[in-house]
PDB file of C-alpha atoms in Angstrom:
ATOM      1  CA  UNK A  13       1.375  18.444  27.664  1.00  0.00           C
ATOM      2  CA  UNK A  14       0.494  20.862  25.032  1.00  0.00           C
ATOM      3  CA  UNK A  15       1.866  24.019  24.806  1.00  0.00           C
ATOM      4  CA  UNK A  16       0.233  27.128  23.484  1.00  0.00           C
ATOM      5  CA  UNK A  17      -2.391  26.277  20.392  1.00  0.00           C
ATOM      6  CA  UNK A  18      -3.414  28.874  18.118  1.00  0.00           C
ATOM      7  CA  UNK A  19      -6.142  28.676  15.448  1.00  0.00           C
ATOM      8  CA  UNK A  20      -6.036  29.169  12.242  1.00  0.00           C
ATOM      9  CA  UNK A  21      -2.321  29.114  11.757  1.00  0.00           C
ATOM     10  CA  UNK A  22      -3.057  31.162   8.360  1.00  0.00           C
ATOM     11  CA  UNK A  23      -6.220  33.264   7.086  1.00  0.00           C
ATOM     12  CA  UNK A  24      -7.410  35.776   3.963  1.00  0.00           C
ATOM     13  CA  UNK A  25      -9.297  38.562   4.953  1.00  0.00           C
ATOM     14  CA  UNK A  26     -10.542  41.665   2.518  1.00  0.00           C
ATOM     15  CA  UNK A  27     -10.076  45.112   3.703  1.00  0.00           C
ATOM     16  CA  UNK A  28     -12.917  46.052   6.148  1.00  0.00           C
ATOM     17  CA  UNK A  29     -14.070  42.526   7.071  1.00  0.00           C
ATOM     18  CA  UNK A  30     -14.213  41.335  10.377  1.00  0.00           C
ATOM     19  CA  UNK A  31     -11.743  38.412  11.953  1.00  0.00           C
ATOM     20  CA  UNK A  32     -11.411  36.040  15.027  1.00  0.00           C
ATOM     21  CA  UNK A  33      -8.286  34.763  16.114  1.00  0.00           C
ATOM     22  CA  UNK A  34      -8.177  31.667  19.333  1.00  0.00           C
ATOM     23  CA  UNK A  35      -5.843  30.662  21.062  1.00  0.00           C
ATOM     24  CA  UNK A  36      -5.489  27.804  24.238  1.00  0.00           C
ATOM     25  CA  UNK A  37      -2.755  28.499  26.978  1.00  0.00           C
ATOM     26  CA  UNK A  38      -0.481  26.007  28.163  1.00  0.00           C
ATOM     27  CA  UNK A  39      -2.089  23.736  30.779  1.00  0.00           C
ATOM     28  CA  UNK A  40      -2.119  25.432  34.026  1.00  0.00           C
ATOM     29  CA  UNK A  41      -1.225  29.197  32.568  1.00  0.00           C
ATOM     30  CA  UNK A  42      -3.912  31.201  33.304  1.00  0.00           C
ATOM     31  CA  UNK A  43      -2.777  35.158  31.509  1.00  0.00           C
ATOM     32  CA  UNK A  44      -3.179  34.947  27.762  1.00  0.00           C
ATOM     33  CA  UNK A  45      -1.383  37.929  25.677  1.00  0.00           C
ATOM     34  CA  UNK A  46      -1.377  38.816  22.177  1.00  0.00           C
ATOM     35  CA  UNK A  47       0.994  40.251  20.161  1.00  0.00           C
ATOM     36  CA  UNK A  48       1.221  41.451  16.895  1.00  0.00           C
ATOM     37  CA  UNK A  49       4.320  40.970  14.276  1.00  0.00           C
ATOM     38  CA  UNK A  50       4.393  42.897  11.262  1.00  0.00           C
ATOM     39  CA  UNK A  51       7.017  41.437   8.705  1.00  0.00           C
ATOM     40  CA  UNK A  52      10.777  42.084   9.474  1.00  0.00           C
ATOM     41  CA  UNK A  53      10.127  43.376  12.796  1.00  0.00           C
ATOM     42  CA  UNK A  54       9.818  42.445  16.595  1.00  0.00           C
ATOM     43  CA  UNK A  55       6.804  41.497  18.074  1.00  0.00           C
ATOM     44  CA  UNK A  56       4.217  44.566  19.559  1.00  0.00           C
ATOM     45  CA  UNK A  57       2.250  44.074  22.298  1.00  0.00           C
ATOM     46  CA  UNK A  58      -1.222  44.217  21.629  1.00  0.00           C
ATOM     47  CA  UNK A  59      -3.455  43.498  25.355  1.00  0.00           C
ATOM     48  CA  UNK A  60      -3.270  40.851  28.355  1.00  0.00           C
ATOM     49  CA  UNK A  61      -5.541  38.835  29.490  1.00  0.00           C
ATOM     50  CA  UNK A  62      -6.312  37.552  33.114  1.00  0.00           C
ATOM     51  CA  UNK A  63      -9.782  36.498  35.257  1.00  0.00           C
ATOM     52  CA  UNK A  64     -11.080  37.202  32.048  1.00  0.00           C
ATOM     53  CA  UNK A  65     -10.906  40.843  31.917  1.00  0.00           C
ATOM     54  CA  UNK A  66      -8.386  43.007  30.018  1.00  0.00           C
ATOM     55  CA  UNK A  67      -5.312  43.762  32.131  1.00  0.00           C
ATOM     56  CA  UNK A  68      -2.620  46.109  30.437  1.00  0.00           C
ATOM     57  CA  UNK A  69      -2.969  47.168  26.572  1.00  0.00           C
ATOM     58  CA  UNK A  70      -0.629  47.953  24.276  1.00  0.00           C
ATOM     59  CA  UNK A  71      -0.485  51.148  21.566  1.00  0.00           C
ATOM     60  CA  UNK A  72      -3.330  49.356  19.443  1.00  0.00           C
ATOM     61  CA  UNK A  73      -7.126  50.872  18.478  1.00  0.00           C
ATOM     62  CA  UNK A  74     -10.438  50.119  19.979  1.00  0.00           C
ATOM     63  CA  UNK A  75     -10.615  47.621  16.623  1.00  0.00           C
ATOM     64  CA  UNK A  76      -8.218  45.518  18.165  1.00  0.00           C
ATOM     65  CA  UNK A  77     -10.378  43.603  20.998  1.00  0.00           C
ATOM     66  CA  UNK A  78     -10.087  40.638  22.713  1.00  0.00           C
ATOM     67  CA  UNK A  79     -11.928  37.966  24.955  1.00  0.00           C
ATOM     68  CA  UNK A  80     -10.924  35.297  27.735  1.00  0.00           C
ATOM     69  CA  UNK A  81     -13.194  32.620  28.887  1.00  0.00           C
ATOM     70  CA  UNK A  82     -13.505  30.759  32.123  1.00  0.00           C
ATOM     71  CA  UNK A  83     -11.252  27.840  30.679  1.00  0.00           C
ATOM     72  CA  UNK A  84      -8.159  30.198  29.867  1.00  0.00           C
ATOM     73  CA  UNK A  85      -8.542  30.588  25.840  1.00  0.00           C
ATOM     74  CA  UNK A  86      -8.759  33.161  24.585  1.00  0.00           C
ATOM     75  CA  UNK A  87      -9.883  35.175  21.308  1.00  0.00           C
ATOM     76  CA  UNK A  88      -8.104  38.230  19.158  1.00  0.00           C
ATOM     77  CA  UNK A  89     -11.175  39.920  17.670  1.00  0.00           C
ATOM     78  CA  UNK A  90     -10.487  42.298  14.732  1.00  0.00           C
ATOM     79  CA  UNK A  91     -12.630  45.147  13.263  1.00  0.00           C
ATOM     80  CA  UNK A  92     -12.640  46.812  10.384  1.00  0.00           C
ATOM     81  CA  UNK A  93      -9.551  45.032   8.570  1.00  0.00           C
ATOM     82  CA  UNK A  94      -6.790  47.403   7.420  1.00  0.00           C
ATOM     83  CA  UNK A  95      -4.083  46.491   5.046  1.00  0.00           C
ATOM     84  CA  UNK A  96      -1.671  47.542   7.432  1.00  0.00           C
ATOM     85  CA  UNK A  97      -3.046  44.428   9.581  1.00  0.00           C
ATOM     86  CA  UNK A  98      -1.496  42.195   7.584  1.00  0.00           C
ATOM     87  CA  UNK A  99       1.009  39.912  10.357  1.00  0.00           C
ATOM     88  CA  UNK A 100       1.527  37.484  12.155  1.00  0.00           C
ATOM     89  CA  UNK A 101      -0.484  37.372  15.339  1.00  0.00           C
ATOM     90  CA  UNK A 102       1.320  35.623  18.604  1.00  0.00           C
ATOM     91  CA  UNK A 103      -0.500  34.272  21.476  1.00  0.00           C
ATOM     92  CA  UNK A 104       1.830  33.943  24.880  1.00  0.00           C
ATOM     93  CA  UNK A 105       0.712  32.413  28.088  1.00  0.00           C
ATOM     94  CA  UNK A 106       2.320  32.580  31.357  1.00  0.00           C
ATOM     95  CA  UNK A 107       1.552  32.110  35.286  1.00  0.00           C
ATOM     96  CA  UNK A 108      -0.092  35.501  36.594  1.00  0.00           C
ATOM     97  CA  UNK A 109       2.905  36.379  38.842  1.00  0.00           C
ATOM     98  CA  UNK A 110       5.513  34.854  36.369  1.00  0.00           C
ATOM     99  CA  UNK A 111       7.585  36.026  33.837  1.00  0.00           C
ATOM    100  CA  UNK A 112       8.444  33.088  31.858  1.00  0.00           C
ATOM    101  CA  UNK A 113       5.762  33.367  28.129  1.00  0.00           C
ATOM    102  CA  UNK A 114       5.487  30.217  26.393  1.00  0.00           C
ATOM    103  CA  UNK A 115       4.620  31.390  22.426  1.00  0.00           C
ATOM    104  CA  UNK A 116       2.445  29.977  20.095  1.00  0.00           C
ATOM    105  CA  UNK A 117       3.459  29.526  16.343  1.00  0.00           C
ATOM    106  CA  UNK A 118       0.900  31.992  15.196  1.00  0.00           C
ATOM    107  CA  UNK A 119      -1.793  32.775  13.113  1.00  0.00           C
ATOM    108  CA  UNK A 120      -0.497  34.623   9.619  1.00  0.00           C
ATOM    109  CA  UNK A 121      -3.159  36.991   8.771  1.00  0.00           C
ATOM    110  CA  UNK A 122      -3.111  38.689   5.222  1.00  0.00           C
ATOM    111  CA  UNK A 123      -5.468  41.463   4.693  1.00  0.00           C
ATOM    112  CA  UNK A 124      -5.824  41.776   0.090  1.00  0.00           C
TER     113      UNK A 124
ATOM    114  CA  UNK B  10       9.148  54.482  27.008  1.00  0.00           C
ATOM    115  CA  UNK B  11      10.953  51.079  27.913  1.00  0.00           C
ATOM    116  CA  UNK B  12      12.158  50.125  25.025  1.00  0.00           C
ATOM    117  CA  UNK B  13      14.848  47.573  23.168  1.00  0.00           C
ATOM    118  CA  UNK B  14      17.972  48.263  20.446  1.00  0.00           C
ATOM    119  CA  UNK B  15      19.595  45.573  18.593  1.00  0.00           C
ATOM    120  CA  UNK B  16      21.991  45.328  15.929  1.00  0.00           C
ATOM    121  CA  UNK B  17      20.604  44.677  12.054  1.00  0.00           C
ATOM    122  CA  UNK B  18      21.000  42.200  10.160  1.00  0.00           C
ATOM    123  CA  UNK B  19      21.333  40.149   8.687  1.00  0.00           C
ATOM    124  CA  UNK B  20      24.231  38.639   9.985  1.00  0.00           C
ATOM    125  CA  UNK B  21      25.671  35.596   7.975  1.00  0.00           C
ATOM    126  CA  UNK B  22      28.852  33.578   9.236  1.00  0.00           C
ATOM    127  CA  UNK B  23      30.645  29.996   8.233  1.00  0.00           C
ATOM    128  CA  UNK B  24      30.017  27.375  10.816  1.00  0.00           C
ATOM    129  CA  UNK B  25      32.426  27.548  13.910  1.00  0.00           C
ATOM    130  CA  UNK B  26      32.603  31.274  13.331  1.00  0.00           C
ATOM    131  CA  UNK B  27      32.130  33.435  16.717  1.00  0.00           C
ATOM    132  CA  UNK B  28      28.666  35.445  16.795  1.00  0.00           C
ATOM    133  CA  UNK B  29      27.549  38.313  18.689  1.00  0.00           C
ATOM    134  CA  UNK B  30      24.613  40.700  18.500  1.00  0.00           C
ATOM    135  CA  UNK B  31      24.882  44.064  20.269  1.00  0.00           C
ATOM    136  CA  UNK B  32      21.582  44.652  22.368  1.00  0.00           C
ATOM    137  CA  UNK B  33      21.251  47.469  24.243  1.00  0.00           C
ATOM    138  CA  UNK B  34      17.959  48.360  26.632  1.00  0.00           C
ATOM    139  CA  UNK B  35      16.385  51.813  28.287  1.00  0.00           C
ATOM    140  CA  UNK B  36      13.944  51.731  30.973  1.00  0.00           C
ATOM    141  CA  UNK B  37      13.061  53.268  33.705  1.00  0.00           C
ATOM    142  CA  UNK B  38      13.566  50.487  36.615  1.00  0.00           C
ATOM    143  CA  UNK B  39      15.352  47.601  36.477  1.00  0.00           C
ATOM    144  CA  UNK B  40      14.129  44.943  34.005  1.00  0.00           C
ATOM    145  CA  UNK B  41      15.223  41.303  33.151  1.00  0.00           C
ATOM    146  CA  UNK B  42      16.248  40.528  30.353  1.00  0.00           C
ATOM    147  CA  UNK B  43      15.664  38.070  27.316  1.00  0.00           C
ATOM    148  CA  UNK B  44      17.141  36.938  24.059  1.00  0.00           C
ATOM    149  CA  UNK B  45      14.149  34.497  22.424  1.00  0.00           C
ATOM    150  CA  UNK B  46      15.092  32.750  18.882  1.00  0.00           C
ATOM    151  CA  UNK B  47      12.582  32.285  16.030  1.00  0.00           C
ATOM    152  CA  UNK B  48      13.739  29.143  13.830  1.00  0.00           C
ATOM    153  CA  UNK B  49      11.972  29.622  10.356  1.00  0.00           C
ATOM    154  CA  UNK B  50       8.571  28.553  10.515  1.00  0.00           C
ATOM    155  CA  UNK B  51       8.163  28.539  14.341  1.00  0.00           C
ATOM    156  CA  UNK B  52       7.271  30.492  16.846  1.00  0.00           C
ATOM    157  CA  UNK B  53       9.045  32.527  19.278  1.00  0.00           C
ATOM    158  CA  UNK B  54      11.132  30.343  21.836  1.00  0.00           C
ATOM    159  CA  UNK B  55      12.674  31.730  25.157  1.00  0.00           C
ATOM    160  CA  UNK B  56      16.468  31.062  24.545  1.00  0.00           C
ATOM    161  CA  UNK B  57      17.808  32.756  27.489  1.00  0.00           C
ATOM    162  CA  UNK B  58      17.328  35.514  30.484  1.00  0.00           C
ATOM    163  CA  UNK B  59      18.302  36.994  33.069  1.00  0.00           C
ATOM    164  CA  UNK B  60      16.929  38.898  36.136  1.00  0.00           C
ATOM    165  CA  UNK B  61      19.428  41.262  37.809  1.00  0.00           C
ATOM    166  CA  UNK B  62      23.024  42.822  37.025  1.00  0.00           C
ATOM    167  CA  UNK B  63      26.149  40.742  36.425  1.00  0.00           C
ATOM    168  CA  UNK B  64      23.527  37.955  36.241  1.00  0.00           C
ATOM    169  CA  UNK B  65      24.862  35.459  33.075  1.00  0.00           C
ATOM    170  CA  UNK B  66      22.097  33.632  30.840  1.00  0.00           C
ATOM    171  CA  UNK B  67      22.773  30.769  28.834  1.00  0.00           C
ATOM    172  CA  UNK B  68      21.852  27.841  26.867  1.00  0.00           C
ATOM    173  CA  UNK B  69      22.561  25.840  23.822  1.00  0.00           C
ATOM    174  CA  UNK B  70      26.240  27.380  23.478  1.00  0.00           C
ATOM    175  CA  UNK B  71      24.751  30.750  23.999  1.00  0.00           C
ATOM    176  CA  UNK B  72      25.689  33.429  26.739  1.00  0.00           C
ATOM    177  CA  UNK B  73      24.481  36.889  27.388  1.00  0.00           C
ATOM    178  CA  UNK B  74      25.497  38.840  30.662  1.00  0.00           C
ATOM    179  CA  UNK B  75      23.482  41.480  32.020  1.00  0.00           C
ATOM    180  CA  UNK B  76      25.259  44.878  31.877  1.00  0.00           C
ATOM    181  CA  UNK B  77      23.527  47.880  34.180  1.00  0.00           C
ATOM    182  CA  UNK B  78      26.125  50.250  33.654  1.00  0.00           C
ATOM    183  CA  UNK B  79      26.204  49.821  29.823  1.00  0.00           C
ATOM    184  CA  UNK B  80      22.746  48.786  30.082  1.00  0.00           C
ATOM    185  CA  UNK B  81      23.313  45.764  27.618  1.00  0.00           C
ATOM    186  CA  UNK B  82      22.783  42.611  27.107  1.00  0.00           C
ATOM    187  CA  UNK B  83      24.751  41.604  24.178  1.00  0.00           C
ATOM    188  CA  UNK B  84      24.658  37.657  22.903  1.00  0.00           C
ATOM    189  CA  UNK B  85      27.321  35.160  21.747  1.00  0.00           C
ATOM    190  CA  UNK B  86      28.239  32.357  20.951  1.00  0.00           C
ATOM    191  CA  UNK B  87      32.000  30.744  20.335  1.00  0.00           C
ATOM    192  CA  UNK B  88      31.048  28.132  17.581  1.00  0.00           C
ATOM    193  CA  UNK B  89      27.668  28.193  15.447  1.00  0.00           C
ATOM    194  CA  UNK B  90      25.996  25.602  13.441  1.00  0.00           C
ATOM    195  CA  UNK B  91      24.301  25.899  10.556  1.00  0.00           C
ATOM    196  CA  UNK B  92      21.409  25.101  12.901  1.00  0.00           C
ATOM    197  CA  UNK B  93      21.890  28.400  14.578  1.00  0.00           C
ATOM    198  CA  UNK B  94      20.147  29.918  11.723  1.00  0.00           C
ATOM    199  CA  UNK B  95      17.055  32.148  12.629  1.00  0.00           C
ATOM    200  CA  UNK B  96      15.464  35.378  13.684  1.00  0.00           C
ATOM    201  CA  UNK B  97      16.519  36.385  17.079  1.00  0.00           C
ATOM    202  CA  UNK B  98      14.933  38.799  19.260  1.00  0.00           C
ATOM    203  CA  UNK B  99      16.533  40.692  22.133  1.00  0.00           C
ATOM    204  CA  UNK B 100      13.319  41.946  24.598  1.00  0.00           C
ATOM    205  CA  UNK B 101      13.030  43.205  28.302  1.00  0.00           C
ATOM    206  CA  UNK B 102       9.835  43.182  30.627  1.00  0.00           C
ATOM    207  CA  UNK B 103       9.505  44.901  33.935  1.00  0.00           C
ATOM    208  CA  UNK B 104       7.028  44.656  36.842  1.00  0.00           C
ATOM    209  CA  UNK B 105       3.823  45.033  34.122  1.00  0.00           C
ATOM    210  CA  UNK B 106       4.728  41.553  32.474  1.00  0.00           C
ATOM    211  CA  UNK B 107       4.941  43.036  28.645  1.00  0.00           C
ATOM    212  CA  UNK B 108       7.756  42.386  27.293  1.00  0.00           C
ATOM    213  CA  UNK B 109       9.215  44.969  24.554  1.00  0.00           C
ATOM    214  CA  UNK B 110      10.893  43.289  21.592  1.00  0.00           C
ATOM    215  CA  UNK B 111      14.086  44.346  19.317  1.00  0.00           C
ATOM    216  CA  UNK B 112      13.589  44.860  15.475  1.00  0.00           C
ATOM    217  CA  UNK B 113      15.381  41.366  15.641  1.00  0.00           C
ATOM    218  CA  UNK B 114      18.430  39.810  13.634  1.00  0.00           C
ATOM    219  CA  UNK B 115      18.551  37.572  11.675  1.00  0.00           C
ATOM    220  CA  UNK B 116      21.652  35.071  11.574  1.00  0.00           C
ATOM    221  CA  UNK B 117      22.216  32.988   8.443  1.00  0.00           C
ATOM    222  CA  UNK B 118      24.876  30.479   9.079  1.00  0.00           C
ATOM    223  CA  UNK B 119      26.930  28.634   6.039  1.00  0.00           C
ATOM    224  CA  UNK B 120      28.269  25.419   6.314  1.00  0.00           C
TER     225      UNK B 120
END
């Protein structure tokens, strides 16, 4: 059984460009959040996913959007790239009325 | 806000040493609890939790008791390995399922 997949696992993006981060759930999870981890500190919620439509967010900008399709998976769009979004991006999956979030290992975004 | 304190690092100790790292929580209801580890490399993995007061979490040597009247949640362990090294995060989550994360410690162990 897999557990949580995220793609890419690392990425170079220029300031003001536009990125797409995806991730698949672990088989039967069907919530998908994101978080975001800036370098030497703990991870920030960014938004949650569930029946496809965007549950709770976080203390993020309208740049920071996101997707979830019928299957589960789910995609971290970026707009607008600042330097300051330069971290590692986690993608957790759980059972709607669960607590338990399986993490994936990440994708490492740099923004030059 | 809900939100999660933790002691800084880094923290380094000699194998067999005794580790702890202070965690203390405020929120506004009653949340459980978490201590995830992040080996270098990896991503986040649940290490331990725990749901209500006086309720104990542990695994792989590791405890952590949930404190309401201190409102802690402090981790230890009696022995470490050098493969005890990594990042580790204290967190909480209440009814909303986000969970709010420590600055984290990190924990270098010699052998």
């Amino acid at each position: 059984d897999a557990g949580v997949t995220q793609s890419p696992t690392h990425l170079i993006k220029t300031r003001g460009q536009q990125v797409t981060l995806r991730c698949s759930p672990k088989s039967g999870h069907d919530t998908v959040s994101w978080y975001q981890q800036a370098l030497g500190q703990g991870p920030q919620f960014i938004f949650q996913y569930y029946e496809e439509e965007e549950r709770q967010r976080g203390n993020f900008p309208d740049r920071f959007s996101g997707h979830q399709f019928p299957n589960y998976s789910s995609e971290l769009n970026v707009n607008a790239l600042l330097l300051g979004d330069s971290a590692l991006y986690l993608c957790a999956s759980s059972l709607v009325a669960g607590e338990k979030l399986f993490f994936g290992s990440g994708t490492q975004l740099s923004v030059l | 806000g809900d939100s999660v304190t933790q002691m800084e690092g880094p923290v380094t100790l000699s194998e067999e040493a005794f580790l702890t790292i202070n965690c203390t929580y405020t929120a506004t209801g009653y949340p459980s609890l978490f201590w995830y580890v992040q080996y270098p490399g990896e991503g986040l993995q649940l290490l331990l939790k725990a749901t209500k007061a006086d309720d104990k979490g542990s695994n792989k040597g590791f405890e952590a008791t949930y404190r309401k009247e201190t409102t802690s949640f402090h981790l230890e362990k009696g022995s470490v390995q050098v493969s005890d090294s990594a990042v580790y995060f204290c967190a909480l989550i209440l009814n909303d399922y986000k969970l709010s994360f420590g600055a984290g410690t990190t924990v270098t162990v010699r052998a």
